[in-house]
GROMACS .gro file of N, CA and C in nm:
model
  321
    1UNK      N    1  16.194  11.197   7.060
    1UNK     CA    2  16.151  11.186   7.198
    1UNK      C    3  16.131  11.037   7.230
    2UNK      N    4  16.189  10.961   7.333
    2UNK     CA    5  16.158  10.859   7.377
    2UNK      C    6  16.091  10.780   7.465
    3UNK      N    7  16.044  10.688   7.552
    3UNK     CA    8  15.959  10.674   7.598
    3UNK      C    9  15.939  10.729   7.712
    4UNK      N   10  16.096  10.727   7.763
    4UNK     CA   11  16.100  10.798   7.922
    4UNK      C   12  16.086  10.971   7.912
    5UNK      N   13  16.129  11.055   7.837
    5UNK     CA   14  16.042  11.154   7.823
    5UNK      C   15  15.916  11.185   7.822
    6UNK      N   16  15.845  11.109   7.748
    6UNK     CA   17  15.665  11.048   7.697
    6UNK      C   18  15.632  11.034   7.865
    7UNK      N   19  15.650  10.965   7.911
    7UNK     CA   20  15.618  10.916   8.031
    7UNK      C   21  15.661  11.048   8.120
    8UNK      N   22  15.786  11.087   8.109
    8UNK     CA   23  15.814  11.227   8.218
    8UNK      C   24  15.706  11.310   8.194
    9UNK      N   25  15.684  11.379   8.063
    9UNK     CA   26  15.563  11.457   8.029
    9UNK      C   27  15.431  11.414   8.080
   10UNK      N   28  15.426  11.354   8.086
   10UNK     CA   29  15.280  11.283   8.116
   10UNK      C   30  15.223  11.250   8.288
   11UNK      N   31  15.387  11.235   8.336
   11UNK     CA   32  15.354  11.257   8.453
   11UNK      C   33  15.342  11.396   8.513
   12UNK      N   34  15.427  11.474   8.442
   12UNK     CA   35  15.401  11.649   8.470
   12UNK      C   36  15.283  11.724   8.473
   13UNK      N   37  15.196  11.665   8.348
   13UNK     CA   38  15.080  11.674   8.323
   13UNK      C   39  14.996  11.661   8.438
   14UNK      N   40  14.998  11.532   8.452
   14UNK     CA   41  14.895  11.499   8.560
   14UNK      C   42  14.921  11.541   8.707
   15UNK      N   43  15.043  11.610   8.692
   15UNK     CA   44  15.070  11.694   8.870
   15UNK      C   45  15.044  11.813   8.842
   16UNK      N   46  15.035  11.867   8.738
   16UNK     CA   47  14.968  12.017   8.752
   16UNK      C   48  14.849  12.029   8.726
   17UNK      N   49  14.763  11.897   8.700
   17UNK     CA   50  14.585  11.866   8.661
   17UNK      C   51  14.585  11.854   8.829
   18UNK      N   52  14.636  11.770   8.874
   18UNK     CA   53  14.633  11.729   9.058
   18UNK      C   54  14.621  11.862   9.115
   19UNK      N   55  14.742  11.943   9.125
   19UNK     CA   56  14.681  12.057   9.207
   19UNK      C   57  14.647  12.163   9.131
   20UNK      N   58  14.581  12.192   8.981
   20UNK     CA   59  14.454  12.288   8.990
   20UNK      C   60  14.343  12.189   9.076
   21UNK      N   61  14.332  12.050   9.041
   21UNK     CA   62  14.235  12.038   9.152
   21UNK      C   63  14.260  12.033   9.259
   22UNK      N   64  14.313  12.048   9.313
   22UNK     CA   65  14.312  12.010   9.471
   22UNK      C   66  14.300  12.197   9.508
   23UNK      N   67  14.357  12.277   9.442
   23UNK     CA   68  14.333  12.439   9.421
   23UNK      C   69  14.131  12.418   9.427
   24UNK      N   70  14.118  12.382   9.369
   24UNK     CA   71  13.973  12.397   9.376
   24UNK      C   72  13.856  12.341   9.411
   25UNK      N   73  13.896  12.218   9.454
   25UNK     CA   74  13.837  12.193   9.581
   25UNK      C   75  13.863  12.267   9.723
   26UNK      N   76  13.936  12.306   9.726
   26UNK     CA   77  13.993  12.390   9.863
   26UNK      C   78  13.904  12.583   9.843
   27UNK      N   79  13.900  12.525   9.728
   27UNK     CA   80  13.815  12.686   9.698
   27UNK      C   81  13.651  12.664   9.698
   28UNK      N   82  13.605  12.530   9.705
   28UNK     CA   83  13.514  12.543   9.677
   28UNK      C   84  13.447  12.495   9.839
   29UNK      N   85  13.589  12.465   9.898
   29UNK     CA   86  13.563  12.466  10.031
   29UNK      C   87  13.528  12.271  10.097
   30UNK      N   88  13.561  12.203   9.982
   30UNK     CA   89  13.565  12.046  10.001
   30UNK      C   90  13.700  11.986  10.034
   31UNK      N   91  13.721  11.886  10.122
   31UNK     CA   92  13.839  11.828  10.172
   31UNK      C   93  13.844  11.682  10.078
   32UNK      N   94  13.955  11.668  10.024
   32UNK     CA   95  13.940  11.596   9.914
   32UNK      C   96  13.995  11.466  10.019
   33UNK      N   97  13.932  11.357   9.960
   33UNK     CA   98  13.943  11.211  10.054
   33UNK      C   99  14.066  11.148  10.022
   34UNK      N  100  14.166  11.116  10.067
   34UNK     CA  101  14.281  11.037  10.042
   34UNK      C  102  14.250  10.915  10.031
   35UNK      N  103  14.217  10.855  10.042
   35UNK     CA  104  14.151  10.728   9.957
   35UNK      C  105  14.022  10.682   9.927
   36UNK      N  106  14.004  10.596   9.819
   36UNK     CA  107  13.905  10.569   9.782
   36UNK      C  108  13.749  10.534   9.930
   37UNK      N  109  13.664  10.516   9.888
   37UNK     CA  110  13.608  10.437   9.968
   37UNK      C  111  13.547  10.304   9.930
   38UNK      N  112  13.545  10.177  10.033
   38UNK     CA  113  13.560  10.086  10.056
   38UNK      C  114  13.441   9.999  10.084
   39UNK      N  115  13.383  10.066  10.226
   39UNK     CA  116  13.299   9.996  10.283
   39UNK      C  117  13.149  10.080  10.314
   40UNK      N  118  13.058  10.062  10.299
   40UNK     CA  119  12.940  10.119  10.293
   40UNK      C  120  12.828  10.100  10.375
   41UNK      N  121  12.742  10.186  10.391
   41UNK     CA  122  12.627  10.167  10.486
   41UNK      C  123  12.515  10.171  10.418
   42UNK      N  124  12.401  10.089  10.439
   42UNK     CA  125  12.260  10.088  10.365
   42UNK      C  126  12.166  10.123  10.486
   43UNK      N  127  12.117  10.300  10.433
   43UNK     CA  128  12.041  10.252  10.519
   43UNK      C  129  11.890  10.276  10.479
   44UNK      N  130  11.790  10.281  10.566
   44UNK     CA  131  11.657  10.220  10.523
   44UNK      C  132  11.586  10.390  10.588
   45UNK      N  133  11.592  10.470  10.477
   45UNK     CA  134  11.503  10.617  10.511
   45UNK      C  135  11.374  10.596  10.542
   46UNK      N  136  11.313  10.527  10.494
   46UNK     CA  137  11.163  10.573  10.514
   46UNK      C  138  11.080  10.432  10.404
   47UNK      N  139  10.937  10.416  10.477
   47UNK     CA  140  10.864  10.317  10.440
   47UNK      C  141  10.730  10.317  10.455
   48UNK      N  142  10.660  10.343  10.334
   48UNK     CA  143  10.530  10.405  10.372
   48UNK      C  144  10.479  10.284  10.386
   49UNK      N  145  10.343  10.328  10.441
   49UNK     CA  146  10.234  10.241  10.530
   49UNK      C  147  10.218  10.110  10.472
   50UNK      N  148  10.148  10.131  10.320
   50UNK     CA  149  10.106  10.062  10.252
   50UNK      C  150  10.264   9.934  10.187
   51UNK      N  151  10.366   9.956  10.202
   51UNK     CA  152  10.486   9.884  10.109
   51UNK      C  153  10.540   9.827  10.296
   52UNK      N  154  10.518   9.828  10.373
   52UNK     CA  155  10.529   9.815  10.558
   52UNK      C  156  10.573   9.670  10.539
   53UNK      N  157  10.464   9.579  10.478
   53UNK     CA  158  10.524   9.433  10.469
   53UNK      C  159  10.569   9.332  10.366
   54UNK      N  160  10.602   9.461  10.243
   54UNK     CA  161  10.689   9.414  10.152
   54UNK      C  162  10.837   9.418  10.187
   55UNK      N  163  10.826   9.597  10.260
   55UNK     CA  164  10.982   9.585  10.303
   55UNK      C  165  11.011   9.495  10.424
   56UNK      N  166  10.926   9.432  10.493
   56UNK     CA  167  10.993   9.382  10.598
   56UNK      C  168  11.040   9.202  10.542
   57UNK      N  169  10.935   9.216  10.468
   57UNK     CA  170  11.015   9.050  10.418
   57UNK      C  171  11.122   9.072  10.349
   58UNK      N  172  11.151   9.206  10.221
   58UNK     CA  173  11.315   9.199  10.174
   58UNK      C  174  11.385   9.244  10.301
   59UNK      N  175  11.355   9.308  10.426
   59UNK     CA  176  11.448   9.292  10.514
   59UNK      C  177  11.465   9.183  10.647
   60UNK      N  178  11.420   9.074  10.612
   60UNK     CA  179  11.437   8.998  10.664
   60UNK      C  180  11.505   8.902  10.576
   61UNK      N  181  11.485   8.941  10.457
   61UNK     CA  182  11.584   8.797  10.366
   61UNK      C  183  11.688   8.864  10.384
   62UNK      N  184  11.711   8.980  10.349
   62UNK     CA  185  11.875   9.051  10.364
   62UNK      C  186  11.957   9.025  10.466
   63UNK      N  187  11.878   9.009  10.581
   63UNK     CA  188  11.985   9.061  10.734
   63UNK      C  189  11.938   8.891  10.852
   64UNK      N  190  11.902   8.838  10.770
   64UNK     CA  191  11.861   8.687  10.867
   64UNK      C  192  11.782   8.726  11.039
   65UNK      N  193  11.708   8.828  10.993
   65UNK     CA  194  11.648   8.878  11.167
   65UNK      C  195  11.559   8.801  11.186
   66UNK      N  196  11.453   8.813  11.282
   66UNK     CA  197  11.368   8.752  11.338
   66UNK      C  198  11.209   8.828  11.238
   67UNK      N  199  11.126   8.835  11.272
   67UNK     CA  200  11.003   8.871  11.224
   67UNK      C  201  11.021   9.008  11.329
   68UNK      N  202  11.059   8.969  11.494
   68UNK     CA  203  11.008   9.050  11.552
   68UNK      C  204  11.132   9.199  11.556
   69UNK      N  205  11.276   9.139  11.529
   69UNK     CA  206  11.383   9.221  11.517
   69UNK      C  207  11.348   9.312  11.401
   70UNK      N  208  11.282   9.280  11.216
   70UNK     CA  209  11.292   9.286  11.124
   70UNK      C  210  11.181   9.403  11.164
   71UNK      N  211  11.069   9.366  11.229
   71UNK     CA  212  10.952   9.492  11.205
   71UNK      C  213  11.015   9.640  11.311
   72UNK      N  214  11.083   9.581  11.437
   72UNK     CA  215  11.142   9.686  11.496
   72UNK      C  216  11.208   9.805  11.402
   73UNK      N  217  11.304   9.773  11.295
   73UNK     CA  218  11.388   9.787  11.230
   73UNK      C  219  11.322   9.905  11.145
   74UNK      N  220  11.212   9.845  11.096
   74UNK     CA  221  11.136   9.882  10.948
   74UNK      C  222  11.077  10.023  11.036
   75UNK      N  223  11.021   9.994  11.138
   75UNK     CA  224  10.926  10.067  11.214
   75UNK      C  225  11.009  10.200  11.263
   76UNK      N  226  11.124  10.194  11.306
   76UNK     CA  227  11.251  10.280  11.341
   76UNK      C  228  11.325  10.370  11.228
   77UNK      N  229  11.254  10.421  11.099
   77UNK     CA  230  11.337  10.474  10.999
   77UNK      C  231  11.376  10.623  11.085
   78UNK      N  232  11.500  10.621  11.039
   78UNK     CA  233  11.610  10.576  10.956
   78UNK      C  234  11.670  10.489  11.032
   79UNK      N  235  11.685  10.395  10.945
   79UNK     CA  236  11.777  10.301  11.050
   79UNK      C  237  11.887  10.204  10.939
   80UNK      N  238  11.983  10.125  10.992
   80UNK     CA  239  12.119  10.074  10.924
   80UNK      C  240  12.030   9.922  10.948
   81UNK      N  241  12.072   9.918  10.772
   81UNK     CA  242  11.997   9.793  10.749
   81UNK      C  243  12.127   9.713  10.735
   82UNK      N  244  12.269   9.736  10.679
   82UNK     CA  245  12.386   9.663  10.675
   82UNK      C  246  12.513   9.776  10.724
   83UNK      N  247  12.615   9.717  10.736
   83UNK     CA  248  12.720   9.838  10.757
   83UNK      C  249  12.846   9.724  10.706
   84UNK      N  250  12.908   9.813  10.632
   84UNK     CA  251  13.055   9.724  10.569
   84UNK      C  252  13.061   9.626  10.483
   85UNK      N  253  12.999   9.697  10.382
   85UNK     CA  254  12.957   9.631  10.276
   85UNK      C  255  12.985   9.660  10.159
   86UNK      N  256  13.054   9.611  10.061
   86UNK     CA  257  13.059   9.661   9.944
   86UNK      C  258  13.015   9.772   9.826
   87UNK      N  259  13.067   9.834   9.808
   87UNK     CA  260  12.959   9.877   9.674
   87UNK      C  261  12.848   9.820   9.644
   88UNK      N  262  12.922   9.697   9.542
   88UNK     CA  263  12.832   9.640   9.457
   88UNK      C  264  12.706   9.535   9.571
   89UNK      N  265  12.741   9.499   9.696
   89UNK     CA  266  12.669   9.473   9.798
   89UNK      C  267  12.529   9.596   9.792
   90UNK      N  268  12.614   9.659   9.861
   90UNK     CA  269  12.530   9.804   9.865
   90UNK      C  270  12.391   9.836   9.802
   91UNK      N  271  12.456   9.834   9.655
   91UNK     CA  272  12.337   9.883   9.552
   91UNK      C  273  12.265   9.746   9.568
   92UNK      N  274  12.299   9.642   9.544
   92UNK     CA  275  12.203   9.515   9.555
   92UNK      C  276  12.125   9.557   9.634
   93UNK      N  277  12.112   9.553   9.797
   93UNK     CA  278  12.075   9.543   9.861
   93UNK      C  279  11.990   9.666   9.881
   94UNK      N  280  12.002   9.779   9.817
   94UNK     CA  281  11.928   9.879   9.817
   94UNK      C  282  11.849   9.876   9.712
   95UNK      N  283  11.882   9.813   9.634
   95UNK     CA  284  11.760   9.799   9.496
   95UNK      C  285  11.668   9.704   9.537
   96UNK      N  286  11.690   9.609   9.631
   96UNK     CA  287  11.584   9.497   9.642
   96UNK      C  288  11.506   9.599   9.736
   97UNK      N  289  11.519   9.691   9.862
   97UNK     CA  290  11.423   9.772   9.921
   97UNK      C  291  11.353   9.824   9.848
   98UNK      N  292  11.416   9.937   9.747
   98UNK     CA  293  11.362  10.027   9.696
   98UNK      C  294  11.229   9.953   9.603
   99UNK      N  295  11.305   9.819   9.543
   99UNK     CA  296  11.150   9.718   9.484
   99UNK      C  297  11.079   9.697   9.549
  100UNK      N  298  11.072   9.684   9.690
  100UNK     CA  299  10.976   9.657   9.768
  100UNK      C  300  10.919   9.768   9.841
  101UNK      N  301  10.954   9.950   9.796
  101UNK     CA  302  10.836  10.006   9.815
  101UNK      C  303  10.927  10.144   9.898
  102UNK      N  304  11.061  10.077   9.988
  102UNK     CA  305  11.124  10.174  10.039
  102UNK      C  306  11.178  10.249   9.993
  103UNK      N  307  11.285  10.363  10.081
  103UNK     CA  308  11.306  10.468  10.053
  103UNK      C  309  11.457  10.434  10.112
  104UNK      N  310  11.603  10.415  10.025
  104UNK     CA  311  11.678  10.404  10.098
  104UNK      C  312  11.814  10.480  10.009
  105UNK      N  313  11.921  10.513  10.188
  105UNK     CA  314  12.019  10.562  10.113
  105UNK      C  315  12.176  10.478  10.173
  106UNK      N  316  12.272  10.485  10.068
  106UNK     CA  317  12.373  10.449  10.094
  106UNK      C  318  12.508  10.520  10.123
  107UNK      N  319  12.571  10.526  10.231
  107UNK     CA  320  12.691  10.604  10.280
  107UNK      C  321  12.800  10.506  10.307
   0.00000   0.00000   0.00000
């Protein structure tokens, strides 16, 4: 057997692994995403009383707002603390909230 067989097999393989899944996501009633995703949203769930002006200073270093934009923000949960942002953006920026007391999620 040579390589281009090796390789034919292998691609056969992985088209009949492709649609049992795509068979079962459709059974399980999920629309499977044609491409990856890219760009992300952070946003800021919830901020209890007491962590109020920890999170507003990590969200004011994050997003360059004002004092008075930054407490609007904090005060308004749920609200979009970034939009179109990386992954690895993403989690940064959600780990520095979550250190400072918040409650946040990323889409």
């Amino acid at each position: 057997m040579d390589i281009s067989q090796i390789q034919l097999r292998q691609d056969e393989q992985i088209a009949r692994l492709e649609k049992k899944f795509d068979l079962l996501l459709k059974e399980l009633g999920v629309e499977k995403e044609i491409r990856a995703k890219t760009e992300y949203e952070v946003i800021l769930e919830l901020v209890p009383a007491d962590k109020k002006i920890a999170v507003l200073k990590a969200v004011r270093l994050l997003t360059d707002m004002g004092l008075k934009e930054a407490k609007d923000l904090v005060e308004s949960t749920p609200a979009v603390i970034k939009r179109k942002v990386s992954g690895y953006e993403a989690e940064k920026i959600a780990t520095k909230l979550r250190n400072a007391g918040a409650t946040v999620s990323i889409h």
